[in-house]
Short mmCIF file of C-alpha atoms in Angstrom, two decimals:
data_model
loop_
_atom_site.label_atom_id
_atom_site.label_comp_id
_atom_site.label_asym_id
_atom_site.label_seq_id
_atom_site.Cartn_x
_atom_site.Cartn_y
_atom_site.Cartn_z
CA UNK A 1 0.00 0.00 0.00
CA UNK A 2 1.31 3.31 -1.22
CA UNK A 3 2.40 5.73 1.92
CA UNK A 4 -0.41 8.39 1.97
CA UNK A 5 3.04 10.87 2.85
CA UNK A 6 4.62 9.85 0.03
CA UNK A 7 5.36 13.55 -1.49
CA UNK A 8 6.70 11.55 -4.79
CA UNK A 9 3.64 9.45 -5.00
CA UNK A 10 1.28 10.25 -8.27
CA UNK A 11 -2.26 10.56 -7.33
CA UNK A 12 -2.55 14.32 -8.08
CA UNK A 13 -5.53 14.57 -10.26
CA UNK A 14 -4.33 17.79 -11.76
CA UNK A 15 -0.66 16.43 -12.49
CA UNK A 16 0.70 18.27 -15.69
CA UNK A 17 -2.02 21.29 -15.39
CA UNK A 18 -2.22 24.95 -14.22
CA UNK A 19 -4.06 23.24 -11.04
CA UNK A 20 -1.53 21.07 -10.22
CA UNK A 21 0.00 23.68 -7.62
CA UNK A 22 -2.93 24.89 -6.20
CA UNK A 23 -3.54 20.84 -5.73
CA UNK A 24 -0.52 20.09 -4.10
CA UNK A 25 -1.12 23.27 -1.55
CA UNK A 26 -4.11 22.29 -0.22
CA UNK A 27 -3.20 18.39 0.39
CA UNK A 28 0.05 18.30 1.69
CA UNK A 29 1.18 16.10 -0.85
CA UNK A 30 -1.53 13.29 0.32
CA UNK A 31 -4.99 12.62 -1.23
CA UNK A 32 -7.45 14.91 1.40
CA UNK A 33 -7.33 18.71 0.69
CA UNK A 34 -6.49 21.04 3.72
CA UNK A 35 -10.27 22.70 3.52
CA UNK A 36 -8.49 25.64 6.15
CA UNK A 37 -5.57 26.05 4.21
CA UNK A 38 -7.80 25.78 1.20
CA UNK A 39 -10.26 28.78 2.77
CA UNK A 40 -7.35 30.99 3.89
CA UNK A 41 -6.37 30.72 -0.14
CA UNK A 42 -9.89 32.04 -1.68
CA UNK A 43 -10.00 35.06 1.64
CA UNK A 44 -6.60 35.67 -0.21
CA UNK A 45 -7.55 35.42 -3.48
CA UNK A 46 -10.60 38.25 -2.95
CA UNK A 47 -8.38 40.34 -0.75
CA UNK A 48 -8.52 44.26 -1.93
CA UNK A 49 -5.29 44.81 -3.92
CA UNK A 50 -4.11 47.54 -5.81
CA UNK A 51 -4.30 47.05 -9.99
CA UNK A 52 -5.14 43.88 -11.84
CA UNK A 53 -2.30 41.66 -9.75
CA UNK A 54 -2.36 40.63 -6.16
CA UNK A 55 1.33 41.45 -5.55
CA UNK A 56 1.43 40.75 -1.85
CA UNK A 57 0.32 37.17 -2.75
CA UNK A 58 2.89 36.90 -5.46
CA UNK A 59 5.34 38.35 -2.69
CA UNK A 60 4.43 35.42 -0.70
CA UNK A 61 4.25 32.89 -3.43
CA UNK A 62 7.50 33.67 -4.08
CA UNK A 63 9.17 33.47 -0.04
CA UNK A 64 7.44 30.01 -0.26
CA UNK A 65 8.65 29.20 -2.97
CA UNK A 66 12.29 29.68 -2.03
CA UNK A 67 11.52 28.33 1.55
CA UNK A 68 10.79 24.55 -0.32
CA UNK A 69 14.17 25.53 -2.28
CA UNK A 70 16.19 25.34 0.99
CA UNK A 71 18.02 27.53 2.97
CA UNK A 72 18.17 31.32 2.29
CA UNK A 73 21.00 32.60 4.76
CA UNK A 74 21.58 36.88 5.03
CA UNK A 75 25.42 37.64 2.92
CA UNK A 76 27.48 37.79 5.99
CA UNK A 77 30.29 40.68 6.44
CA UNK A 78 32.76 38.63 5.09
CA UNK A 79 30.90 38.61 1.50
CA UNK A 80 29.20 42.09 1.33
CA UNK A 81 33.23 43.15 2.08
CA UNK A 82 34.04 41.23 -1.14
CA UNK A 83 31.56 42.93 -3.06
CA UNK A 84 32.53 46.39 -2.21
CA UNK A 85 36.03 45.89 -2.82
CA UNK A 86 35.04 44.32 -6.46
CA UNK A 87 32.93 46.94 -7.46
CA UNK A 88 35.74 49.41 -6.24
CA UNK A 89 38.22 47.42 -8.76
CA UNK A 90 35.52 46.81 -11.68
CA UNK A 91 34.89 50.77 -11.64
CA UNK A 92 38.33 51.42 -12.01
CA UNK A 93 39.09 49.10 -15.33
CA UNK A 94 35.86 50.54 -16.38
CA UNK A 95 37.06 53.62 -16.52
CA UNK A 96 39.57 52.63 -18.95
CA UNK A 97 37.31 51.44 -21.10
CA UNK A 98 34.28 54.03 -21.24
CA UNK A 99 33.76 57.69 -20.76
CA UNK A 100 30.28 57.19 -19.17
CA UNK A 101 30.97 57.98 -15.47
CA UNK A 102 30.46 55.66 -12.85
CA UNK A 103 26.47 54.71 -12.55
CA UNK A 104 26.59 52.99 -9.20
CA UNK A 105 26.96 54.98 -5.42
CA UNK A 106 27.11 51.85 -3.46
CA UNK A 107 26.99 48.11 -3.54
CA UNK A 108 24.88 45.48 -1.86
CA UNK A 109 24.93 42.20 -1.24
CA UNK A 110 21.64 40.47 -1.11
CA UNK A 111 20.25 36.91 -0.56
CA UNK A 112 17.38 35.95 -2.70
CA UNK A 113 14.67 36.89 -0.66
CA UNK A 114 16.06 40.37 -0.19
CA UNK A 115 16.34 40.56 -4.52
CA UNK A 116 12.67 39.60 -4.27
CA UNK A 117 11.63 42.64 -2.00
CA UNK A 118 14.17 45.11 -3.59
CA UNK A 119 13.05 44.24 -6.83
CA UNK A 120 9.20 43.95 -6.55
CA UNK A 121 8.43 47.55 -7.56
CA UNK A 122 9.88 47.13 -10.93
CA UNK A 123 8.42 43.82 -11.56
CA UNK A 124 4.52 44.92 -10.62
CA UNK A 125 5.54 47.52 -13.40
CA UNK A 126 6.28 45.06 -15.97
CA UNK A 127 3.66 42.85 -15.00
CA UNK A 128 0.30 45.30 -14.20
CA UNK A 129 0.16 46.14 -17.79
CA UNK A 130 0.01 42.59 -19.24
CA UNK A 131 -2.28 41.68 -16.46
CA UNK A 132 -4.43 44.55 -17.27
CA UNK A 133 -5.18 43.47 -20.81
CA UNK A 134 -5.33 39.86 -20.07
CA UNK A 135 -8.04 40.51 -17.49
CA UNK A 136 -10.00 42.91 -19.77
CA UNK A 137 -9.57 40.76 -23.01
CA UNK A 138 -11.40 37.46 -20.78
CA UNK A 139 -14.09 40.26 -20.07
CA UNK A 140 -14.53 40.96 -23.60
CA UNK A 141 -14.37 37.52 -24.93
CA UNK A 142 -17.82 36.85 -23.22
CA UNK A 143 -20.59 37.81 -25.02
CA UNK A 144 -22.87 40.91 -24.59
CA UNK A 145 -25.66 38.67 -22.98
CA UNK A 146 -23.47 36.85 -20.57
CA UNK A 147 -21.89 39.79 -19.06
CA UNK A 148 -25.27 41.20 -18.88
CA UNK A 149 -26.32 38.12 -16.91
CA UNK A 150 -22.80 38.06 -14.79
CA UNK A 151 -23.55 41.43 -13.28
CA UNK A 152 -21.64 41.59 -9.88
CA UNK A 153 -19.87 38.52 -10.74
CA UNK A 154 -17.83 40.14 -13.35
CA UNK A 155 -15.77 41.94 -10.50
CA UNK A 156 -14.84 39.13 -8.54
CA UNK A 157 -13.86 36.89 -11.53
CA UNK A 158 -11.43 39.91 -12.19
CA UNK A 159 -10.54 40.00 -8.77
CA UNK A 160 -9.93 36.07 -8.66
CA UNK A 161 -8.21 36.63 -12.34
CA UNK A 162 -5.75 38.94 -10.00
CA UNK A 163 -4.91 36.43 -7.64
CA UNK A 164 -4.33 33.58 -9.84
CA UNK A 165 -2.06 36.10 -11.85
CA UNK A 166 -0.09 36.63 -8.92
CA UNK A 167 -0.03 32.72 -7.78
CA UNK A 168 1.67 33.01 -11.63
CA UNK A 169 3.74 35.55 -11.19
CA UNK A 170 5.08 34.42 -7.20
CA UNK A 171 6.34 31.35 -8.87
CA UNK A 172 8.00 32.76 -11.46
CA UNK A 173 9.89 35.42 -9.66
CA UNK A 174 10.28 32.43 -6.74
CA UNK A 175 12.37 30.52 -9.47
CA UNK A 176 14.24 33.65 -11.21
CA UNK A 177 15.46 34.38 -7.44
CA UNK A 178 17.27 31.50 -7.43
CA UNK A 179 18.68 31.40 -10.40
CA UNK A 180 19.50 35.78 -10.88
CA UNK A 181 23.57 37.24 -10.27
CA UNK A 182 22.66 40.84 -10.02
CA UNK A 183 20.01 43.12 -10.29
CA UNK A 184 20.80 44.28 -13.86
CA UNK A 185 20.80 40.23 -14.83
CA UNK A 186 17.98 40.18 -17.53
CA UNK A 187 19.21 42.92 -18.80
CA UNK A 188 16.58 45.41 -17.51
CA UNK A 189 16.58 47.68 -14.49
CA UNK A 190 15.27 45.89 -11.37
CA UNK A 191 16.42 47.39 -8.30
CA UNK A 192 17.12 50.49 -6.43
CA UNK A 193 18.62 53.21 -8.86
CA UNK A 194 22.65 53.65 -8.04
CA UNK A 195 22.57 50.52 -6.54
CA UNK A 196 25.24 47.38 -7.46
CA UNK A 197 23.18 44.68 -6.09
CA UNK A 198 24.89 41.00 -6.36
CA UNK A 199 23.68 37.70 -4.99
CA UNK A 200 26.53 35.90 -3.88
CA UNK A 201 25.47 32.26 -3.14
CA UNK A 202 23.72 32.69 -6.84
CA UNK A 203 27.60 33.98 -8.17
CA UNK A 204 28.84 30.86 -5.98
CA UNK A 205 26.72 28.26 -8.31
CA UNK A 206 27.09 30.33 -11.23
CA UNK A 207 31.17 29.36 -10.84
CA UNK A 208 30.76 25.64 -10.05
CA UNK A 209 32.31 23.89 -12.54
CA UNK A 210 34.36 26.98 -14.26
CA UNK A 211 37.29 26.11 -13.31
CA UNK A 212 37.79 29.76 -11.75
CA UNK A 213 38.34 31.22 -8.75
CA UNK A 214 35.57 32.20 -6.65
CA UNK A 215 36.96 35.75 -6.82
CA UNK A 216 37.33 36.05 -10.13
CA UNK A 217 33.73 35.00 -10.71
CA UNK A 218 32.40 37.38 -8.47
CA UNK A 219 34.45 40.06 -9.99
CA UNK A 220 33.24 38.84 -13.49
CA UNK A 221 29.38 39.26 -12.35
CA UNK A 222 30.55 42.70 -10.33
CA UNK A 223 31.68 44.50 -13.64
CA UNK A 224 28.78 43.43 -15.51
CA UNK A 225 26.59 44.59 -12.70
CA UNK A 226 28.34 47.98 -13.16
CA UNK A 227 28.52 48.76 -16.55
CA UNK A 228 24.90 47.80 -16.65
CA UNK A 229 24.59 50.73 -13.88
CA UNK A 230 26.68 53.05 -16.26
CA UNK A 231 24.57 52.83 -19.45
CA UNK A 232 21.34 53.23 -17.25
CA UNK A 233 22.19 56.41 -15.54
CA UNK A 234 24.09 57.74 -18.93
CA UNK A 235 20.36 56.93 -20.78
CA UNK A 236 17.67 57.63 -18.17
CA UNK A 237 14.51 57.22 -21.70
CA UNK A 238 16.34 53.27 -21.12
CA UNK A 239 14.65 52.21 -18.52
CA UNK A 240 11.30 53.34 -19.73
CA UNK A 241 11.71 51.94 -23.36
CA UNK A 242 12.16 48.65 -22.32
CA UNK A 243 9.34 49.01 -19.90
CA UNK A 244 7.15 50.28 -23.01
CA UNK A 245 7.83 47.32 -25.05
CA UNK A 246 6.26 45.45 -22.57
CA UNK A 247 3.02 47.41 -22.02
CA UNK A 248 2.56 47.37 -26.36
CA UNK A 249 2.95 43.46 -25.74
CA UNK A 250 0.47 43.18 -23.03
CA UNK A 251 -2.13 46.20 -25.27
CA UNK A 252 -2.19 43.45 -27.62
CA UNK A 253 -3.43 40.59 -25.80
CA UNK A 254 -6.54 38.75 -27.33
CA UNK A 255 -8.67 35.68 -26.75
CA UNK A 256 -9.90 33.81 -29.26
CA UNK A 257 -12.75 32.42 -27.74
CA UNK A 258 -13.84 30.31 -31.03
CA UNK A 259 -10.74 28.43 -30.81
CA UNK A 260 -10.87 27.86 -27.35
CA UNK A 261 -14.35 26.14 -27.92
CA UNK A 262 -13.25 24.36 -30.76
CA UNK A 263 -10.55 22.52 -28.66
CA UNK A 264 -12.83 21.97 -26.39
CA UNK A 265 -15.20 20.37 -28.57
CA UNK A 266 -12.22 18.07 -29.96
CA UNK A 267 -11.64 16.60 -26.34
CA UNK A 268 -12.55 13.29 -24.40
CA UNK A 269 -13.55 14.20 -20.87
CA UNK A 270 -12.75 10.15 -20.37
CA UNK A 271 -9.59 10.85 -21.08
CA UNK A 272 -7.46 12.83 -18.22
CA UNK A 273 -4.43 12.99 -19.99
CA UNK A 274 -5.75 14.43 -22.89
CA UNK A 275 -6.85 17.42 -21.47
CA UNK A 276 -3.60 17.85 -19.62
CA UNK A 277 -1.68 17.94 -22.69
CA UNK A 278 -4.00 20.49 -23.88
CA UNK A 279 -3.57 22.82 -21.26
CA UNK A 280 0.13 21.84 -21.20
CA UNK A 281 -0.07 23.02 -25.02
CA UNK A 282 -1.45 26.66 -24.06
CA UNK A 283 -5.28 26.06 -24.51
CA UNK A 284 -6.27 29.03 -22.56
CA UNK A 285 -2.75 30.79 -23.57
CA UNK A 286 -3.39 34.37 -25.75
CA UNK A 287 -2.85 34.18 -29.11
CA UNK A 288 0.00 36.78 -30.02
CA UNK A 289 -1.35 39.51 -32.80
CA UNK A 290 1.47 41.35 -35.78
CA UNK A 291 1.20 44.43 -32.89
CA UNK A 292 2.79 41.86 -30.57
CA UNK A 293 5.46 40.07 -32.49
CA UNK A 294 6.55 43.99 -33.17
CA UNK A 295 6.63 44.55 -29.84
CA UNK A 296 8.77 42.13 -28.58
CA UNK A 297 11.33 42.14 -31.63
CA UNK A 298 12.06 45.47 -30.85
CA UNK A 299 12.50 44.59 -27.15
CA UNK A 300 14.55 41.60 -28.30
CA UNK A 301 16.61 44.53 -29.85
CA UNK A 302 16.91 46.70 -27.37
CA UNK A 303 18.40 43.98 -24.83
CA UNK A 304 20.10 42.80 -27.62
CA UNK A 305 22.03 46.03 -27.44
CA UNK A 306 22.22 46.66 -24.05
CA UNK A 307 23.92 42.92 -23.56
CA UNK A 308 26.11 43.61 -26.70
CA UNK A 309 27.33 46.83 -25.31
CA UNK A 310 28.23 45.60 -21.60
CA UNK A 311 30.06 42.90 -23.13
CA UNK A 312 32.21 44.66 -25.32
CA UNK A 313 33.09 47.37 -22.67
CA UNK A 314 33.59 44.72 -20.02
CA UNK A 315 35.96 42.95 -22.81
CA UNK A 316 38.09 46.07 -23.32
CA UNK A 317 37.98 47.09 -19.24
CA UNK A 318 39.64 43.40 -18.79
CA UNK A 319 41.52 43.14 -21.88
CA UNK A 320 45.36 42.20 -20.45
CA UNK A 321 44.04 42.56 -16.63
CA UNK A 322 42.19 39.27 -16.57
CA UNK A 323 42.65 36.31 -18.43
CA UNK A 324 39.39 34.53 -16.94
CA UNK A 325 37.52 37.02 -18.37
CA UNK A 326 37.12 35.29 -21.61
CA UNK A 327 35.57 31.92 -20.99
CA UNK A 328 33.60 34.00 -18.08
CA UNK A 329 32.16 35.60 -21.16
CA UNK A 330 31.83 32.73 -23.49
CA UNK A 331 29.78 31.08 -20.14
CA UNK A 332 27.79 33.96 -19.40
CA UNK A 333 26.56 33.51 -23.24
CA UNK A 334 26.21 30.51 -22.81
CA UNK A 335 24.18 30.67 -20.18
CA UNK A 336 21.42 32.67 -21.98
CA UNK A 337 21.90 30.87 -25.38
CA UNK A 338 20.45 28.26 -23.58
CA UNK A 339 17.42 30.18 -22.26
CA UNK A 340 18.41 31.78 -19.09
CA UNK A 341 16.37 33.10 -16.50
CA UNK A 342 14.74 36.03 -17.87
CA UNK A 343 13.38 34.43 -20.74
CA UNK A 344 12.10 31.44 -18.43
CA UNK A 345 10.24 34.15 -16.29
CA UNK A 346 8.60 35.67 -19.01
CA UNK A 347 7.26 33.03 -20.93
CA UNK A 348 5.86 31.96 -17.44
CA UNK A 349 3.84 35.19 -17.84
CA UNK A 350 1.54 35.24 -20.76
CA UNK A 351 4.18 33.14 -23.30
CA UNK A 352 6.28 36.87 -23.49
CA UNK A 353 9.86 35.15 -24.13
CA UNK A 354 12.78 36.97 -23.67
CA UNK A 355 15.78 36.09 -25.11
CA UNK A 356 18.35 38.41 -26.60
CA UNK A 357 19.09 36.24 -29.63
CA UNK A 358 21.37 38.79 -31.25
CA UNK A 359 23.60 39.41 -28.31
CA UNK A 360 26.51 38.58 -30.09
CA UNK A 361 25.98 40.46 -33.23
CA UNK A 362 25.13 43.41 -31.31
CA UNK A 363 28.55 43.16 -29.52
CA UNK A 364 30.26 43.08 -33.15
CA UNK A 365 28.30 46.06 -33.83
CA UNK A 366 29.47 48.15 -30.55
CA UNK A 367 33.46 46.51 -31.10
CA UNK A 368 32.63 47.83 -35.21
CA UNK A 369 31.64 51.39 -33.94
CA UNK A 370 34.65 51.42 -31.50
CA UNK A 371 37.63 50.00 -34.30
CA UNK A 372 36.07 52.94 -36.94
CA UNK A 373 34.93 55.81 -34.71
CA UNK A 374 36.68 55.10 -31.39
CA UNK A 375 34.76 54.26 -27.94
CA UNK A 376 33.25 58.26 -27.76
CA UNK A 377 31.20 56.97 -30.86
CA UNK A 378 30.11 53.80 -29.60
CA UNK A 379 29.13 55.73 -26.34
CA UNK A 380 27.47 58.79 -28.14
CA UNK A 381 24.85 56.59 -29.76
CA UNK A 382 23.02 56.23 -26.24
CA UNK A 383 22.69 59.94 -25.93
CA UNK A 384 19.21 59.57 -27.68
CA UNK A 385 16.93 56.82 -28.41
CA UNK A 386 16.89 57.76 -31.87
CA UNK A 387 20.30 57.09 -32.66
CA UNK A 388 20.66 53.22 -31.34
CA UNK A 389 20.68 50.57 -34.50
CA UNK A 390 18.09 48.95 -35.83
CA UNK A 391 17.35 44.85 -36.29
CA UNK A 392 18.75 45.73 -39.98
CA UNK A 393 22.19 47.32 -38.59
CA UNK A 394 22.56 44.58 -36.64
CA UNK A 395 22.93 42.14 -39.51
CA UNK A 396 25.19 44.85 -41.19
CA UNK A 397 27.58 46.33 -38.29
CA UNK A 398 30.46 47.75 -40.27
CA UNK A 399 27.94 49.40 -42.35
CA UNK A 400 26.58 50.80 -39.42
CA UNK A 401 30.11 51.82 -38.01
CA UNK A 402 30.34 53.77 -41.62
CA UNK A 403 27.61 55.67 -41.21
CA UNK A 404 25.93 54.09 -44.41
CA UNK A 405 22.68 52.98 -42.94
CA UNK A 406 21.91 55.97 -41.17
CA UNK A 407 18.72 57.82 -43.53
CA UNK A 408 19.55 61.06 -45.10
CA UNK A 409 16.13 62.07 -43.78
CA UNK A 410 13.33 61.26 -41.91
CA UNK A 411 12.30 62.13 -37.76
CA UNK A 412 15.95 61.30 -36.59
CA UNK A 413 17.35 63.33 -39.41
CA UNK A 414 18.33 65.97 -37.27
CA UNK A 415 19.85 63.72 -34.63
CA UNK A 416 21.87 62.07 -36.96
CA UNK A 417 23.44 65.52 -38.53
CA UNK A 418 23.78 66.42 -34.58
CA UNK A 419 25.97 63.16 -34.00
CA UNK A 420 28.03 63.54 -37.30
CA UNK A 421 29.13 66.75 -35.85
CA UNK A 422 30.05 65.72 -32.43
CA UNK A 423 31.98 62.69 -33.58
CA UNK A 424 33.94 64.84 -35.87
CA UNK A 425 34.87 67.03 -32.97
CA UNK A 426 35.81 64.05 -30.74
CA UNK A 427 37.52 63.08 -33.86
CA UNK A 428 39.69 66.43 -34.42
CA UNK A 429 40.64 66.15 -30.58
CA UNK A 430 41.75 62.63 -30.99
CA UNK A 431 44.02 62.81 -33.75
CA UNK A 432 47.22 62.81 -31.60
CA UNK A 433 46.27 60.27 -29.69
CA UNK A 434 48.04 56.66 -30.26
CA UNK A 435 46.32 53.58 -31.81
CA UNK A 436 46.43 50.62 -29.63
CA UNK A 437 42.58 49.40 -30.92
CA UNK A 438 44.00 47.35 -34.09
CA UNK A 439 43.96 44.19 -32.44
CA UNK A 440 40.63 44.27 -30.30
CA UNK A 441 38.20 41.76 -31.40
CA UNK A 442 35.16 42.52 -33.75
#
């Protein structure tokens, strides 16, 4: 007879499905549900909350989540020391290596549930939006009649929509936390501004296997983290392009109700498994519209560029300092050819993946713009959004470094004519100054 304890035994009716969690929470692992811990989940579930997400449940979705993980400990002194005296070192090499001045004003050291807290504001940003339109397109997809008929009902499905958003969202940002370096580490601005945040048990696993010394790894992740600070104080509109990609993706959210029913209709309800694999298959996921694929190339883009850049300055700011800088690099890219954690998280939220699939073209691009203009022009372009490269520049960098794909007219016209004419006076003033860029990688 099977041990009703057994947490790896497989009676969970809702194995495979969107329930399966909900499932597990109320039983324990065994076969009766926990009808108090089940009750304390719907008073939850209905509490008032700000905006279309219940963010104090995905908070505590999230500390759960970690809690099963294993232990959490607080960086002790010994580690938030280390940390201070890398970012000291990383913002001296980066110095060498960019113009922009220094983004950071102190550095932290947090354990994953502190990157959870510190890092909540910026993540009900990104996420209220999509909720918003998710909630409202399941409001529209019912027909005139129904709502009609659904009255005050309508409210607390969107109120029990919320919660089971931020059940979603908990477990996502649960998982990210144990997987995350830094603050900056999907490539988007997560915590407080100024702020060099690192995780150092995450650095720790990060460097398993590497061959490197923990010090070097952490020093690695610590330059990253502050060149990403850099470019985000040097281009404040940053922050808030990136965020706007992801409010056009969630504006476009849809639900094709017909196709919903017509799966439906196609189903055995003899046959459990079948209807897992449909939900599995996103049944009840959005369809994405032309508006949204737009959306999210140009986000792809912009991270794209962002990545491309830190790498290529971090390159240069190690360049003869730090020979473990180069299969640091080569892992790091690894690491998010092979679908790291930011595009986990967001296809965990409405199937919005996030993976920036021309990080290494947009490096060429940035190491291009430095060879033929010198590192002034591959900083300038940042000083305006209208001036970074385009999905087409990126699959023509020296081009790009030649000024040939830049229109002759157009909205950024002026922009353009307004960075021809700085460069040329960085130019002028660097004419005397030595060449030592002939051998830097492209």
């Amino acid at each position: 007879m099977a041990d009703p304890h057994d947490p790896d035994r497989d009676d969970n009716p809702f194995k495979g499905t969107p329930m399966e969690q909900f499932f597990t929470a109320f039983t324990g692992g065994g076969g009766t549900p926990d009808f108090q811990a089940l009750m304390n989940q719907v008073q939850r579930m209905f509490a008032p909350h700000e905006g279309h997400v219940n963010f104090d449940m995905a908070k505590d979705v999230a500390r759960h989540v970690l809690a099963a993980a294993g232990p959490d400990p607080s960086p002790h002194a010994g580690e938030r020391s280390a940390v201070d005296d890398a970012l000291r070192l990383a913002e001296m090499w980066l110095d060498s290596a960019t113009d922009l001045p220094a983004g950071a004003t102190r550095a932290v050291a947090w354990s994953k549930a502190e990157w959870v807290e510190q890092t909540s504001g910026t993540w009900h940003q990104l996420v209220e939006p999509i909720a918003e339109h998710v909630v409202e397109a399941m409001g529209d997809a019912l027909p005139a009649e129904a709502r009609a008929m659904a009255g005050p009902l309508v409210g607390m499905l969107s109120q029990a929509g919320g919660a089971m958003f931020g059940q979603q969202v908990g477990q996502a940002l649960g998982t990210l936390a144990g997987e995350v370096l830094s603050s900056t580490d999907v490539g988007l601005p997560l915590g407080p501004e100024r702020t060099a945040a690192v995780l150092p048990a995450n650095v720790r696993a990060f460097g398993e296997g590497l061959e490197h010394s923990e010090a070097d790894v952490l020093l690695y992740v610590v330059l990253r983290e502050a060149a990403h600070q850099r470019l985000f104080a040097h281009a404040p509109w940053l922050a808030a392009r990136l965020v706007g990609a992801v409010e056009d993706f969630g504006r476009g959210v849809t639900i094709d109700v017909s196709a919903i029913e017509s799966q439906l209709g196609s189903l055995d309800p003899s046959r459990p498994d079948e209807i897992a694999e449909a939900l599995q298959g996103g049944l009840f996921e959005p369809a994405r519209t032309p508006q949204q694929e737009q959306a999210l190339q140009r986000l792809e883009t912009m991270l794209a560029l962002v990545e491309g850049w830190v790498d290529e300055v971090v390159t240069q700011a190690t360049k003869d300092r730090m020979p473990a800088a180069v299969p640091l690099a080569e892992a790091m890219r690894r690491r998010r050819a092979e679908g790291g954690p930011a595009e986990q998280t967001f296809a965990t939220l409405v199937g919005l993946e996030l993976r920036p699939r021309r990080l290494r073209d947009a490096a060429n691009l940035w190491a291009a713009l430095r060879d033929a203009q010198g590192p002034e022009a591959r900083d300038a372009v940042w000083s305006h959004p209208d001036l970074l490269p385009t999905v087409d520049d990126l699959d023509d960098p020296i081009g790009f470094a030649a000024g040939e794909n830049r229109p002759s007219d157009g909205p950024s016209a002026q922009f353009d004519a307004q960075f021809d004419e700085a460069l040329g006076r960085l130019l002028d003033e660097g004419d005397d100054r030595p060449s030592g860029d002939d051998d830097q990688p492209r």
